[in-house]
Amino acid sequence: MKQEKTSIITLKDAKNLSAASSPFYVYDEKAILENAKQVMDAFSWNKGFREYFAVKANPIPDIVKILVDMGCGCDCSSDTELTIASALKAPIMFSSNVTPAKEYVHAKKLGAIINLDDITHISFLKECAGIPETICCRYNSGGNFEVGPNCMGTPGDAKYGMTREQIFEAYRILKSEGVKNFGLHAFLASNTLTNAYYPKLAKELFTLAVELKEKLDVNISFINLSGGIGVAYHPDETPNDIYAISEGVKQQYESILTPAGMEPAIYTELGRYMLAPYGQLVTRVLHEKHIYKEYIGCDACAANLMRPAMYGAYHHIIVLGKEDWPCDHIYDVTGSLCENNDKFAIDRKLPEIKTGDILVICDAGAHGSSMGYHYNGKLHCAEYLKKTDGSFKLIKRAEKPADYFATFRIDPETGNERWK
Ligand SMILES: *Cc1c(COP(=O)(O)O)cnc(C)c1O
């Protein structure tokens, strides 16, 4: 085991909170702060460095605020995310992606840096909101992006960004439209578990930035390495080392940008790396079922955490109070959706589990509850922040049936028609 997974919450506290409502999410404020501090510290060699937290990973304002208060900005990609970032007075990066006009208008009004996903969006943005003085363009290198033996992105199959030719053309047009400061962005591989991803991406983007500057005489004020730094979901995996990653980026910076007389700020848009390990889904075992396989049924389901169902993602499971028991049983751990992929674990070796046990599903702090959905009419659960003083603060209440019914023309609770 390369890293021991531990529960954020004790069995006693978990019992108390789950008596109020189960399942629930819990986040560890102290660990979020420590990790964010390391990210800032690792990149402090770069004058303008800023992490724009990817809000889609976890939009709960209390969580985003922890990062914003530490100096992070927000990376947003929708109207509601813009509203959340703006309420927290965060500097904003707006990642366009099939963007409606009203979101460009909203982003521009908030003074967000707009990251254009496509060359055709230049005229679209000009028409709906006008071209700002600072703008970013998203690059897609095409083909495969190999980072290591077990790590590859496939940008050639991704819907994002502009081709190399288009980036040159986009910068040329934008310069003629009065843009003064340019940014360059790319996201070429996701959840990378190697310290080599950012340095390799940096080399590609820095080289392109020098060419853009030399060919078009533009001022490149920042380079955005985006997200993609992964976390070790499995205990046998080795976590990334943010200091090694930053050092690798620095070496590329000094060998490519410095000689070209350039000193752009480095931006990141980490989501997973900022939060995944510091949030857990806590769920109670409702049933044990013995048929052709052994099933443990719990009160959380894929609607609370869809990564296992959607990607077959591994999430480590701790049985609270049985941490030291031998893992001599093999279970499928399931939720209650009428959908057979609703499994948090398949053929997982675990200690003997009994009805009433509390399970902690690890590494659910990013792309966890934010991917939640309402299939089978399932409601989103409560979420708590474990504060640095050890107390628990409710940061998102559990949804009530009325929340779910609120958008229907016929209100199922009263039978009333809300509109004709
Ligand atoms: C999803 C996303 C991120 C964050 O990705 P992580 O894998 O969580 O680090 C950053 N930037 C953009 C544009 C994204 O779409």
Coordinates of N, CA and C and ligand atoms in Angstrom, one line a residue, residues 51-57 75-77 93-97 115 138 160 185-187 189-192 198 224-230 268-274 366-367, ligand 1:
E51 N -4.1 29.8 -9.3 CA -5.0 28.6 -9.5 C -6.4 29.1 -9.7
Y52 N -7.0 28.9 -10.8 CA -8.5 29.1 -11.0 C -9.2 27.8 -10.8
F53 N -9.7 27.6 -9.6 CA -10.4 26.3 -9.2 C -11.5 26.0 -10.2
A54 N -11.5 24.8 -10.7 CA -12.6 24.4 -11.6 C -13.9 24.2 -10.9
V55 N -14.8 25.1 -10.9 CA -16.0 25.1 -10.1 C -16.9 23.9 -10.3
K56 N -16.8 23.3 -11.5 CA -17.7 22.2 -11.8 C -17.3 21.0 -10.9
A57 N -16.1 21.0 -10.4 CA -15.6 19.9 -9.5 C -16.4 19.9 -8.2
D75 N -12.6 28.9 -12.2 CA -12.8 28.6 -13.6 C -14.3 28.1 -13.8
C76 N -15.0 28.9 -14.6 CA -16.4 28.7 -14.7 C -16.8 28.4 -16.2
S77 N -17.9 27.6 -16.4 CA -18.3 27.3 -17.7 C -19.8 27.3 -17.9
M93 N -12.0 32.9 -14.7 CA -11.7 32.4 -16.0 C -13.0 31.8 -16.5
F94 N -13.4 32.2 -17.7 CA -14.6 31.6 -18.3 C -14.2 30.7 -19.4
S95 N -14.4 29.4 -19.2 CA -14.0 28.4 -20.3 C -15.2 28.2 -21.2
S96 N -15.1 28.8 -22.4 CA -16.3 28.6 -23.3 C -16.3 27.2 -23.8
N97 N -17.5 26.7 -24.2 CA -17.6 25.4 -24.7 C -19.1 25.3 -25.1
N115 N -12.0 32.4 -22.3 CA -11.1 31.4 -22.9 C -11.9 30.9 -24.1
R138 N -8.0 28.4 -26.6 CA -7.8 27.0 -26.2 C -7.2 26.2 -27.4
Y160 N -12.8 19.8 -27.8 CA -12.3 21.1 -27.3 C -11.2 21.7 -28.2
H185 N -4.1 28.3 -23.7 CA -4.7 27.2 -22.8 C -4.7 25.9 -23.5
A186 N -4.5 24.8 -22.8 CA -4.8 23.5 -23.3 C -5.0 22.5 -22.2
F187 N -5.9 21.6 -22.4 CA -6.2 20.5 -21.5 C -6.1 19.2 -22.3
A189 N -4.9 15.9 -21.2 CA -5.1 14.6 -20.6 C -5.7 14.8 -19.2
S190 N -6.5 13.8 -18.8 CA -7.3 14.0 -17.6 C -6.9 13.0 -16.5
N191 N -7.0 13.4 -15.3 CA -6.6 12.5 -14.1 C -5.3 11.8 -14.3
T192 N -4.3 12.6 -14.7 CA -3.0 12.0 -14.9 C -2.3 11.7 -13.6
Y198 N 2.1 17.9 -16.6 CA 2.2 19.4 -16.7 C 3.5 19.8 -17.4
N224 N -2.1 29.0 -19.5 CA -3.0 28.3 -18.7 C -2.9 26.8 -18.9
L225 N -2.3 26.1 -17.9 CA -2.1 24.7 -18.0 C -3.3 23.9 -17.6
S226 N -4.4 24.6 -17.2 CA -5.7 24.0 -17.0 C -5.7 22.9 -15.9
G227 N -6.6 21.9 -16.0 CA -6.7 20.9 -15.0 C -5.9 19.6 -15.4
G228 N -6.3 18.5 -14.9 CA -5.8 17.2 -15.4 C -4.8 16.5 -14.5
I229 N -4.3 17.2 -13.4 CA -3.5 16.5 -12.5 C -4.4 15.6 -11.6
G230 N -4.0 14.3 -11.6 CA -4.9 13.4 -11.0 C -4.6 13.1 -9.5
T268 N -3.4 27.8 -13.5 CA -3.9 26.4 -13.5 C -5.4 26.4 -13.3
E269 N -6.0 25.4 -13.6 CA -7.5 25.2 -13.3 C -7.7 23.9 -12.7
L270 N -7.1 23.6 -11.6 CA -7.2 22.3 -11.0 C -8.6 22.1 -10.4
G271 N -9.2 21.0 -10.5 CA -10.4 20.7 -9.8 C -10.2 19.5 -8.9
R272 N -9.9 18.4 -9.6 CA -9.7 17.1 -8.9 C -8.6 17.2 -7.8
Y273 N -7.5 17.8 -8.3 CA -6.3 17.8 -7.4 C -6.6 18.7 -6.1
M274 N -7.4 19.7 -6.3 CA -7.7 20.6 -5.1 C -8.6 19.9 -4.1
A366 N -14.2 15.8 -5.4 CA -14.3 16.5 -6.7 C -15.1 15.6 -7.7
H367 N -15.9 16.2 -8.5 CA -16.7 15.5 -9.5 C -17.5 14.4 -8.8
Ligands
LIG1 C1 -12.9 19.9 -15.9 C2 -12.0 21.1 -16.2 C3 -11.0 21.4 -15.4 C4 -10.7 20.6 -14.1 O1 -10.2 19.4 -14.4 P1 -9.7 18.4 -13.3 O2 -9.5 17.1 -14.0 O3 -10.7 18.3 -12.2 O4 -8.4 19.0 -12.8 C5 -10.2 22.5 -15.7 N1 -10.4 23.2 -16.8 C6 -11.4 22.9 -17.7 C7 -11.7 23.8 -18.8 C8 -12.3 21.9 -17.4 O5 -13.2 21.6 -18.3

